[in-house]
GROMACS .gro file of N, CA and C in nm:
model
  441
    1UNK      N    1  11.863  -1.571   5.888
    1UNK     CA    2  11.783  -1.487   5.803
    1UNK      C    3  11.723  -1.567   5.688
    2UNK      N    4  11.825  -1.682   5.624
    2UNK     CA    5  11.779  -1.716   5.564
    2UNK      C    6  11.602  -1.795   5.587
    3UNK      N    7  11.653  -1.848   5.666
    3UNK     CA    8  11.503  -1.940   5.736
    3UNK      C    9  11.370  -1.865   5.721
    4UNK      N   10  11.412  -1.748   5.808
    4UNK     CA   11  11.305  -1.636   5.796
    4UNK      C   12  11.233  -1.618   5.663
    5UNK      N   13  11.301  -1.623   5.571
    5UNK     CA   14  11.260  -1.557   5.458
    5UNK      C   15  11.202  -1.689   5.421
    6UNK      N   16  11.245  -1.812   5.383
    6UNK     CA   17  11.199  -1.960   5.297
    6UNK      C   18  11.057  -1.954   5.411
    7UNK      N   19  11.047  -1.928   5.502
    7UNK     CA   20  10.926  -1.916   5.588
    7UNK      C   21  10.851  -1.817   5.563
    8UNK      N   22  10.865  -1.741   5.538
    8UNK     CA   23  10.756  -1.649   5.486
    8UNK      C   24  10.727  -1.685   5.313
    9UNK      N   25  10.852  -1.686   5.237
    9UNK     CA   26  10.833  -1.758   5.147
    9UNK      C   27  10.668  -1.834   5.086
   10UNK      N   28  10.711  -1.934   5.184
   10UNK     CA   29  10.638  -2.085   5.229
   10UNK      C   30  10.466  -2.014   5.207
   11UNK      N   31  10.485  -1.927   5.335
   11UNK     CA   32  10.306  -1.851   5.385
   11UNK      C   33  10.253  -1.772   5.269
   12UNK      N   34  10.331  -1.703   5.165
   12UNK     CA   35  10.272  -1.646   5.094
   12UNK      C   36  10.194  -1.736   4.989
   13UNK      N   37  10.275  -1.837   4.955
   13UNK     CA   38  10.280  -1.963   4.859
   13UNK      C   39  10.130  -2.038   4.883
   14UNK      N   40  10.144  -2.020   5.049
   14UNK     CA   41  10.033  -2.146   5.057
   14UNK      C   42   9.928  -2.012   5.073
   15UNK      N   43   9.888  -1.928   5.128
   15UNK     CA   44   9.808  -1.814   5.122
   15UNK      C   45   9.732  -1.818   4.975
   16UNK      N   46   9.871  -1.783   4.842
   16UNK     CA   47   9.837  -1.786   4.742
   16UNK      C   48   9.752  -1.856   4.669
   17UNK      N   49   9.808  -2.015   4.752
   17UNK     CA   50   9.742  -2.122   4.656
   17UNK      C   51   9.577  -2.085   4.732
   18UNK      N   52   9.527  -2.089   4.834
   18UNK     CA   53   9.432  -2.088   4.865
   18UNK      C   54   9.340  -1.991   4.828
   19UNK      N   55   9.357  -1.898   4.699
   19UNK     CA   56   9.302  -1.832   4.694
   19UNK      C   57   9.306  -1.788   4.524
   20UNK      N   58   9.355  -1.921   4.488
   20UNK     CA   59   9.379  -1.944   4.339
   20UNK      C   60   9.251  -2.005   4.319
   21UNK      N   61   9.160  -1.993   4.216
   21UNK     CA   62   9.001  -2.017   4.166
   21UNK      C   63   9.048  -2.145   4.086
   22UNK      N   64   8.928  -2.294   4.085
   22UNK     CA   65   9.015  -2.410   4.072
   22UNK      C   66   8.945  -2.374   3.942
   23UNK      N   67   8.963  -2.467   3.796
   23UNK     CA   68   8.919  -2.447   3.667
   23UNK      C   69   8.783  -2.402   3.652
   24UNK      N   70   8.719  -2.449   3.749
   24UNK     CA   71   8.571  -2.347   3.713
   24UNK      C   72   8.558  -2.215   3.768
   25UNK      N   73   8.645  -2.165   3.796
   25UNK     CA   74   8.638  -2.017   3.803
   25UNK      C   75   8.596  -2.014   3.993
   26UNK      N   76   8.596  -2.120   4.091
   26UNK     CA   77   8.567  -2.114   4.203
   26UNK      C   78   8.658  -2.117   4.283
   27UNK      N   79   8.628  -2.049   4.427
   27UNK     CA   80   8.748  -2.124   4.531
   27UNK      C   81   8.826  -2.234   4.507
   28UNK      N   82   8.909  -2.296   4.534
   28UNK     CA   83   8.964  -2.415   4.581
   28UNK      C   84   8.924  -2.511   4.726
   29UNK      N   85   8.873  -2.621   4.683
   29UNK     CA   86   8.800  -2.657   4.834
   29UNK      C   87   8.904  -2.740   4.851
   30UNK      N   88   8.939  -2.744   4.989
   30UNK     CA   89   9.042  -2.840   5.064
   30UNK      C   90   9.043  -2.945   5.064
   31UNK      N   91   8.877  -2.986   5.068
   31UNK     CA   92   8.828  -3.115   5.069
   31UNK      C   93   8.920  -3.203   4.949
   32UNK      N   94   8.928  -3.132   4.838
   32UNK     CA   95   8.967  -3.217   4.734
   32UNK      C   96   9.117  -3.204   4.730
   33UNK      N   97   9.171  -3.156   4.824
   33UNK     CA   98   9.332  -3.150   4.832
   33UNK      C   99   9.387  -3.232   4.963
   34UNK      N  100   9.304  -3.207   5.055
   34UNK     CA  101   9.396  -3.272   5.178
   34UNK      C  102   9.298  -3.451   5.175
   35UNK      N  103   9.358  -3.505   5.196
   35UNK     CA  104   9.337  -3.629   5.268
   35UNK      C  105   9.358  -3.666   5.364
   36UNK      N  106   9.216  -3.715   5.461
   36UNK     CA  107   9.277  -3.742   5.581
   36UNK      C  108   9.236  -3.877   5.628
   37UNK      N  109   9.319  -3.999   5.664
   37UNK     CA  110   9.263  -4.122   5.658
   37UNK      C  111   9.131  -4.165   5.762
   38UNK      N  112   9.075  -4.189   5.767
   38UNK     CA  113   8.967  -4.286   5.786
   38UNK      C  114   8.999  -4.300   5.967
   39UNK      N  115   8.901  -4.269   6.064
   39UNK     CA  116   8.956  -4.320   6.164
   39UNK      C  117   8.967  -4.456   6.181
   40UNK      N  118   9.049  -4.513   6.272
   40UNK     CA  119   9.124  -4.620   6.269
   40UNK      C  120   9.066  -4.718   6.410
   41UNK      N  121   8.981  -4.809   6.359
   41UNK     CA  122   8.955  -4.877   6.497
   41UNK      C  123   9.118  -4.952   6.581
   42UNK      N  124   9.072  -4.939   6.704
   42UNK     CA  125   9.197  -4.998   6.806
   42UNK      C  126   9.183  -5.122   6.794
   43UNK      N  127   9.292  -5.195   6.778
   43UNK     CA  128   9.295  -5.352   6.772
   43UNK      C  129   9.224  -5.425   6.897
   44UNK      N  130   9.116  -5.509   6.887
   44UNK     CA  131   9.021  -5.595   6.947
   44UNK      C  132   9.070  -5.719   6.934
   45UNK      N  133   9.128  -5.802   7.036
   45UNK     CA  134   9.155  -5.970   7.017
   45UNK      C  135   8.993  -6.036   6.992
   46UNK      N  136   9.011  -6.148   6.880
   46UNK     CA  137   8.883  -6.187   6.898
   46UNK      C  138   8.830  -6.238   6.938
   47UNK      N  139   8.673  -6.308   7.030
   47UNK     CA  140   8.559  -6.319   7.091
   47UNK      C  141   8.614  -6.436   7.119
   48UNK      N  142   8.608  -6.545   7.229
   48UNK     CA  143   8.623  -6.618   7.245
   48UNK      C  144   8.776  -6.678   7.177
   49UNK      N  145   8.884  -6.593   7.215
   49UNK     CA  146   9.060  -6.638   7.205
   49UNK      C  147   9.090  -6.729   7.317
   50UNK      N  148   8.980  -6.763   7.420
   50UNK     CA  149   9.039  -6.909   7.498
   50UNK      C  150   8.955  -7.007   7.482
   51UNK      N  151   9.006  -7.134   7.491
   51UNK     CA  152   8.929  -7.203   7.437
   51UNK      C  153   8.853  -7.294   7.573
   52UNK      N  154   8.894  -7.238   7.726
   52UNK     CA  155   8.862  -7.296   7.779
   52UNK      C  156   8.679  -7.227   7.817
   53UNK      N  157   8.582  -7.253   7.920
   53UNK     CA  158   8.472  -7.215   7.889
   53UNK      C  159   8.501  -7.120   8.004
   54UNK      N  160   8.512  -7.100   8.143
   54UNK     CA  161   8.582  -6.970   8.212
   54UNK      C  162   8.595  -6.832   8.121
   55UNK      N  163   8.756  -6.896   8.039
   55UNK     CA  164   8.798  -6.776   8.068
   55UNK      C  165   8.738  -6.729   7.925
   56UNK      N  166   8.678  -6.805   7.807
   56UNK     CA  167   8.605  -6.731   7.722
   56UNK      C  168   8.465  -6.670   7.767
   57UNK      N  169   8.405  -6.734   7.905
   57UNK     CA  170   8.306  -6.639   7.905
   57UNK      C  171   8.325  -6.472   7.928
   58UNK      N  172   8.474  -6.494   8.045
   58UNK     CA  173   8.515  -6.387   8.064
   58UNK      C  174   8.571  -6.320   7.928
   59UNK      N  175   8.547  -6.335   7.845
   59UNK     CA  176   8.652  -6.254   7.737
   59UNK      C  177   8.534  -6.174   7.634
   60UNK      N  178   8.387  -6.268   7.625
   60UNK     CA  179   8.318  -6.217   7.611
   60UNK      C  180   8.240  -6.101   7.678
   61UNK      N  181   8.243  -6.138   7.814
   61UNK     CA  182   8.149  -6.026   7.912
   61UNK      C  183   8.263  -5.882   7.883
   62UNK      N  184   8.391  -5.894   7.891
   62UNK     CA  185   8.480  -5.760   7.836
   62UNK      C  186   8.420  -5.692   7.696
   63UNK      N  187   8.393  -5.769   7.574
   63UNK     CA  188   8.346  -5.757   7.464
   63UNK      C  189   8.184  -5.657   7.486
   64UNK      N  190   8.157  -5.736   7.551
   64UNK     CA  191   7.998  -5.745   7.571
   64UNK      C  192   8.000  -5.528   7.641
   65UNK      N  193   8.087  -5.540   7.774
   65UNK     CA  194   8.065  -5.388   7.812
   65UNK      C  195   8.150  -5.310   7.707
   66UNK      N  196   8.241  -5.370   7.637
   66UNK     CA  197   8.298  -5.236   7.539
   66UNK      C  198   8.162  -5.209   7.464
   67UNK      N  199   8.146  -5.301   7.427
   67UNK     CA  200   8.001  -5.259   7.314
   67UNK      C  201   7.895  -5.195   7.394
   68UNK      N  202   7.831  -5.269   7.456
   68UNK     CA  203   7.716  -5.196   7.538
   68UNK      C  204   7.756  -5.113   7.651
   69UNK      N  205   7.845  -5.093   7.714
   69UNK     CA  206   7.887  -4.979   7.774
   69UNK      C  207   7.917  -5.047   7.959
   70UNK      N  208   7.941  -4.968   8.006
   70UNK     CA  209   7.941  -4.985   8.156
   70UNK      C  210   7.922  -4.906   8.263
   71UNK      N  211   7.840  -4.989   8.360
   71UNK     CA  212   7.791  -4.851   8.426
   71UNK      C  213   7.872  -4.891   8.583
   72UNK      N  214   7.794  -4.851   8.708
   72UNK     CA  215   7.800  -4.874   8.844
   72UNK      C  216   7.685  -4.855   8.910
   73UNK      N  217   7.608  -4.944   9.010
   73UNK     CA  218   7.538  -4.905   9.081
   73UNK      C  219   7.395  -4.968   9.054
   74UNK      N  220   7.455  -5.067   8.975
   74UNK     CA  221   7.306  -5.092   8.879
   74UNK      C  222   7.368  -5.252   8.792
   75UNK      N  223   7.257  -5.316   8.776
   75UNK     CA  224   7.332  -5.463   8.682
   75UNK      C  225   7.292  -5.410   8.583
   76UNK      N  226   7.172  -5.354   8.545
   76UNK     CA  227   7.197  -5.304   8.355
   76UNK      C  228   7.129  -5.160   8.390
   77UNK      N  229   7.192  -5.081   8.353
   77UNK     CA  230   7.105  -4.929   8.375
   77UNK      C  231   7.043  -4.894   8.191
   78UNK      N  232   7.010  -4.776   8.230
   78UNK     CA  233   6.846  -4.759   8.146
   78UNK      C  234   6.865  -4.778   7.965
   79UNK      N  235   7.027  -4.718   7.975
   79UNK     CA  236   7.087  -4.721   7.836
   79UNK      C  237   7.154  -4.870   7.783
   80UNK      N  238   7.131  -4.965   7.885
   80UNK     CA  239   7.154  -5.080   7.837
   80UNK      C  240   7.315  -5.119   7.881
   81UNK      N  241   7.369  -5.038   7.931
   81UNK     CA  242   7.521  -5.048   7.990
   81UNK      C  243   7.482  -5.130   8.105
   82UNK      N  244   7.612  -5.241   8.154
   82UNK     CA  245   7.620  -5.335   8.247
   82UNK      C  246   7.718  -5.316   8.310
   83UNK      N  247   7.737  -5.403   8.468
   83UNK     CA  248   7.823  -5.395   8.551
   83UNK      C  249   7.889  -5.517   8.514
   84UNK      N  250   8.002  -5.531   8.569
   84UNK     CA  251   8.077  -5.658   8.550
   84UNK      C  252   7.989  -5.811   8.559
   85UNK      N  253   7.936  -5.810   8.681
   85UNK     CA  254   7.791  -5.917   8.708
   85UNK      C  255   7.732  -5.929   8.642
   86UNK      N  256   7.662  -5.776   8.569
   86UNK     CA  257   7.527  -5.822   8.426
   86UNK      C  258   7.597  -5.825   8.341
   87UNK      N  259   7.720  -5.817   8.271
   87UNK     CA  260   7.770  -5.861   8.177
   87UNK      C  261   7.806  -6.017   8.162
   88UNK      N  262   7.830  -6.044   8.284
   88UNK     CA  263   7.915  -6.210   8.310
   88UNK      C  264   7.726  -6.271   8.310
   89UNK      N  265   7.652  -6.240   8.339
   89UNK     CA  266   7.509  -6.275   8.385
   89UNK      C  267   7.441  -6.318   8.211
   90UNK      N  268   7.479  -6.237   8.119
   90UNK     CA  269   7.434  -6.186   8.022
   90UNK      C  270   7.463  -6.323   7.935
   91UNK      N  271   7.588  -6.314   7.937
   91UNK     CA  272   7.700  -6.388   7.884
   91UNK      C  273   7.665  -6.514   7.899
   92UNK      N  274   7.682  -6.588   8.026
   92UNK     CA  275   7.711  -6.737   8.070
   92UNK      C  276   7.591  -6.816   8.009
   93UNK      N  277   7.688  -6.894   7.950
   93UNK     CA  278   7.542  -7.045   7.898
   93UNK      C  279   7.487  -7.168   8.014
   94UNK      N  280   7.560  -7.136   8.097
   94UNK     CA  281   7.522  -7.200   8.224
   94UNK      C  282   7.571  -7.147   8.383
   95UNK      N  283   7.471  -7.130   8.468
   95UNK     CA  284   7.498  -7.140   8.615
   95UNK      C  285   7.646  -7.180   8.635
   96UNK      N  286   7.678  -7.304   8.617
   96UNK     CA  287   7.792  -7.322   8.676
   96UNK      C  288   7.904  -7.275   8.619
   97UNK      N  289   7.884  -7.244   8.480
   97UNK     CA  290   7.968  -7.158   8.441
   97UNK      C  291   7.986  -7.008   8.462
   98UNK      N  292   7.870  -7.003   8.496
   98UNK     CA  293   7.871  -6.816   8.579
   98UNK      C  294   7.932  -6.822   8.695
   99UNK      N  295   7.939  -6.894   8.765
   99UNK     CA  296   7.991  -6.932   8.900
   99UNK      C  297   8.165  -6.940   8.897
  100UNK      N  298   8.177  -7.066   8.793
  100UNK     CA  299   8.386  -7.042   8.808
  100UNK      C  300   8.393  -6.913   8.756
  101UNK      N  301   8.370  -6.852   8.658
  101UNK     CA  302   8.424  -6.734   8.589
  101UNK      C  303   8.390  -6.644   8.721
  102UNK      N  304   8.317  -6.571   8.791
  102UNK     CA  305   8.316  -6.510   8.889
  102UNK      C  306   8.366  -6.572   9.016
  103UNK      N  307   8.396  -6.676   9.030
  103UNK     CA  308   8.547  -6.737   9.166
  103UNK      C  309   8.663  -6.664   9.069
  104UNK      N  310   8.716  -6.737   8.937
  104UNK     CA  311   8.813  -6.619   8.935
  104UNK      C  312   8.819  -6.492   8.911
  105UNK      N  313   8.736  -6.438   8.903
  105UNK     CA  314   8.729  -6.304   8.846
  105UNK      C  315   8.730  -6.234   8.990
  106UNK      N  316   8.709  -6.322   9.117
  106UNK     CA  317   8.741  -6.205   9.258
  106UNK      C  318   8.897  -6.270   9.301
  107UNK      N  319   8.909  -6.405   9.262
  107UNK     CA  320   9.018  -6.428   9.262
  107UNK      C  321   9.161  -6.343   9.181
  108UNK      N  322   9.133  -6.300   9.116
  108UNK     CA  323   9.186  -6.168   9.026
  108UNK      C  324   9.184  -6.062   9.089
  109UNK      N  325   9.047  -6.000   9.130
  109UNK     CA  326   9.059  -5.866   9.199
  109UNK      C  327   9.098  -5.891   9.318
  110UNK      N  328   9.118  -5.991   9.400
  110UNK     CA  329   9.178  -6.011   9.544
  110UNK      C  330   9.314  -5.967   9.561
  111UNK      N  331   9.392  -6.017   9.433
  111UNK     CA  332   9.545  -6.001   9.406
  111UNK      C  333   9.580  -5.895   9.401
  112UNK      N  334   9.496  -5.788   9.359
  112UNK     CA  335   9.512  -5.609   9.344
  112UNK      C  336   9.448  -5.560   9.461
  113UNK      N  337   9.335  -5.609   9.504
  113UNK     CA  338   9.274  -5.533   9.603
  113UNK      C  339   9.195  -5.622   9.688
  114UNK      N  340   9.312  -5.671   9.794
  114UNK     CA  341   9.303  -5.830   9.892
  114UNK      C  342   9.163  -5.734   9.951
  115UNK      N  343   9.119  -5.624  10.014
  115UNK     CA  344   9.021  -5.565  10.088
  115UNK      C  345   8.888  -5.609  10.023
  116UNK      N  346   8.834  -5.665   9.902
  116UNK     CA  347   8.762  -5.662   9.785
  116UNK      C  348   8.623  -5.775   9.811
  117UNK      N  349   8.547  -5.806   9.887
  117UNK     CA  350   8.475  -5.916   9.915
  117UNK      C  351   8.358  -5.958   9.829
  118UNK      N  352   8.343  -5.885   9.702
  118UNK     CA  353   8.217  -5.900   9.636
  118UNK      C  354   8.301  -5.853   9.453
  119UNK      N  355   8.250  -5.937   9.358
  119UNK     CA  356   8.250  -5.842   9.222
  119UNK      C  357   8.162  -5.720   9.213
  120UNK      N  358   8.061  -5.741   9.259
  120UNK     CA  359   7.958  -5.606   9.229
  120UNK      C  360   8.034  -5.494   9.332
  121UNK      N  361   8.104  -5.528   9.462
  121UNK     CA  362   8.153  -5.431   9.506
  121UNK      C  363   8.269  -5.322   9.489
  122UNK      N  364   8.347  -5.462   9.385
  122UNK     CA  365   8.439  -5.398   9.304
  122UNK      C  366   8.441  -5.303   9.213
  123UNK      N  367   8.362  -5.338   9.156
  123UNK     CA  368   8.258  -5.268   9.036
  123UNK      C  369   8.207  -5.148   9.071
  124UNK      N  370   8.148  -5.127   9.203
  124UNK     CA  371   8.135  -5.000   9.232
  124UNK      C  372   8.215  -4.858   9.283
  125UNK      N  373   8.323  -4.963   9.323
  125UNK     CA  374   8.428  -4.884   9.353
  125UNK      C  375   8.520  -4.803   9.308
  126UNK      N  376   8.568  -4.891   9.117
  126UNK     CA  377   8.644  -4.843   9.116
  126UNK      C  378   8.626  -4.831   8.952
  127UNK      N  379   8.686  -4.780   8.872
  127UNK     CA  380   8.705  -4.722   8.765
  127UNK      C  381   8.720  -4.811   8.646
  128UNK      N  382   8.661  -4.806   8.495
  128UNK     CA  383   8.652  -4.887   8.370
  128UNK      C  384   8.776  -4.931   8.349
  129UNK      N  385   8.846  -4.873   8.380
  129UNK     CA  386   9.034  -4.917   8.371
  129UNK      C  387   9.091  -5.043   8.447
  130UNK      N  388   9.030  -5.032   8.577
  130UNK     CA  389   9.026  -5.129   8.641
  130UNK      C  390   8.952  -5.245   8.625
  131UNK      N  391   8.829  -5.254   8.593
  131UNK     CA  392   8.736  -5.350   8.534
  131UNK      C  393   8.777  -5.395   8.402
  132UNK      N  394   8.822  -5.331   8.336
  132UNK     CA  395   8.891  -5.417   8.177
  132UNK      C  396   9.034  -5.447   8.250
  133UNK      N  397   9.093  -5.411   8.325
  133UNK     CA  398   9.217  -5.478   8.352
  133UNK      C  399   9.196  -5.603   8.377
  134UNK      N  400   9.104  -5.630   8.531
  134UNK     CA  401   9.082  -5.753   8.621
  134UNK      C  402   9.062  -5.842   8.529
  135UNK      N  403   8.909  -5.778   8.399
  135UNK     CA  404   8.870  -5.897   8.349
  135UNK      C  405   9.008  -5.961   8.286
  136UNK      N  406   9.058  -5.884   8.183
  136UNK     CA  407   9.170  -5.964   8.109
  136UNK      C  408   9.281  -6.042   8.207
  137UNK      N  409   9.300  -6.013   8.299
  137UNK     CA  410   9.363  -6.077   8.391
  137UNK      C  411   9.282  -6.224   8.462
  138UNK      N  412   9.214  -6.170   8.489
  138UNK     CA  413   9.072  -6.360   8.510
  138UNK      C  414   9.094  -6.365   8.398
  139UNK      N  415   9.070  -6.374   8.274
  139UNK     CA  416   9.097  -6.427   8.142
  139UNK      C  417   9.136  -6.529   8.161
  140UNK      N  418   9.290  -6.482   8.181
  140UNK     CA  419   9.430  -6.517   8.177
  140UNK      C  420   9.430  -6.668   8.292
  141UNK      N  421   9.400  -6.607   8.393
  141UNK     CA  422   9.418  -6.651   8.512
  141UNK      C  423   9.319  -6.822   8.477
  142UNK      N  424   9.212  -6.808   8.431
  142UNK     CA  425   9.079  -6.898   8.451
  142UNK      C  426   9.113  -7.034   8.319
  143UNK      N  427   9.227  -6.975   8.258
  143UNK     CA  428   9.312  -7.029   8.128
  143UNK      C  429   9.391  -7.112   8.165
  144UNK      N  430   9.475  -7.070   8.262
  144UNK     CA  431   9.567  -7.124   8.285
  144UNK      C  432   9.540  -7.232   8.403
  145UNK      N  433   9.391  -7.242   8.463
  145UNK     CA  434   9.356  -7.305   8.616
  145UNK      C  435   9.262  -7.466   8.477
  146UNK      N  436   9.226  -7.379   8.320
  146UNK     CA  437   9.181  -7.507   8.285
  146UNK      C  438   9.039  -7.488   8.298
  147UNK      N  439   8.992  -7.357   8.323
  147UNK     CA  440   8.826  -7.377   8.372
  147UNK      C  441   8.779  -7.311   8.227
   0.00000   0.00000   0.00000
């Protein structure tokens, strides 16, 4: 019983306050009572964290579709979103560096999905979850091969 009551208690209290006129004779606006923090960006490793040229291109082309977005079916569709390819395409300062970063980057998706014969096919297949996984995984992978 007791509970009951410190609970109703409580509702009248806060009822009350909300309907107490602040010194200028007005409502009380919430605004100036509640605080609510700031949304909070999700922690981003930063742009180039390998130092080899692989797997930072790959770390950028991840960067590159969080920001500009990602699509399927298309290397850059109309809103400027890319597939794994036009992102790595976008990215690379050279041919041959577009080339290892996409050997490992199917070398990566082979390990999850041996059926997989193309990046762009991957890409179409399967879901943004999967495409930020692989890449960070080629990251990893293209780091540790030295490319």
């Amino acid at each position: 019983m007791d509970e009951r009551l410190t609970l109703a208690a409580l509702a009248v209290a806060v009822n009350t306050a909300l309907r107490v006129p602040d010194a200028d004779g007005g409502p009380v606006d919430l605004a100036d009572v509640l605080r609510v923090p700031a949304a909070v960006e999700p922690w981003r490793p930063p742009v180039d964290l390998y130092p080899t040229p692989a797997a930072a291109l790959l770390q950028r082309a991840r960067a590159r579709l969080e920001r500009d977005g990602w699509c399927q079916g298309a290397t850059v569709d109309q809103d400027g979103a890319r597939c794994l390819y036009g992102a790595l395409r976008a990215e690379a300062a050279s041919t041959a560096e577009l080339h290892d970063a996409l050997a490992v980057l199917l070398d990566a998706i082979r390990r999850h999905f041996p059926d997989e014969e193309t990046v762009p096919g991957f890409n179409d297949t399967h879901g943004v979850r999967a495409v930020f996984r692989v890449l960070d995984q080629a990251a990893d992978l293209a780091h540790a091969r030295n490319l």
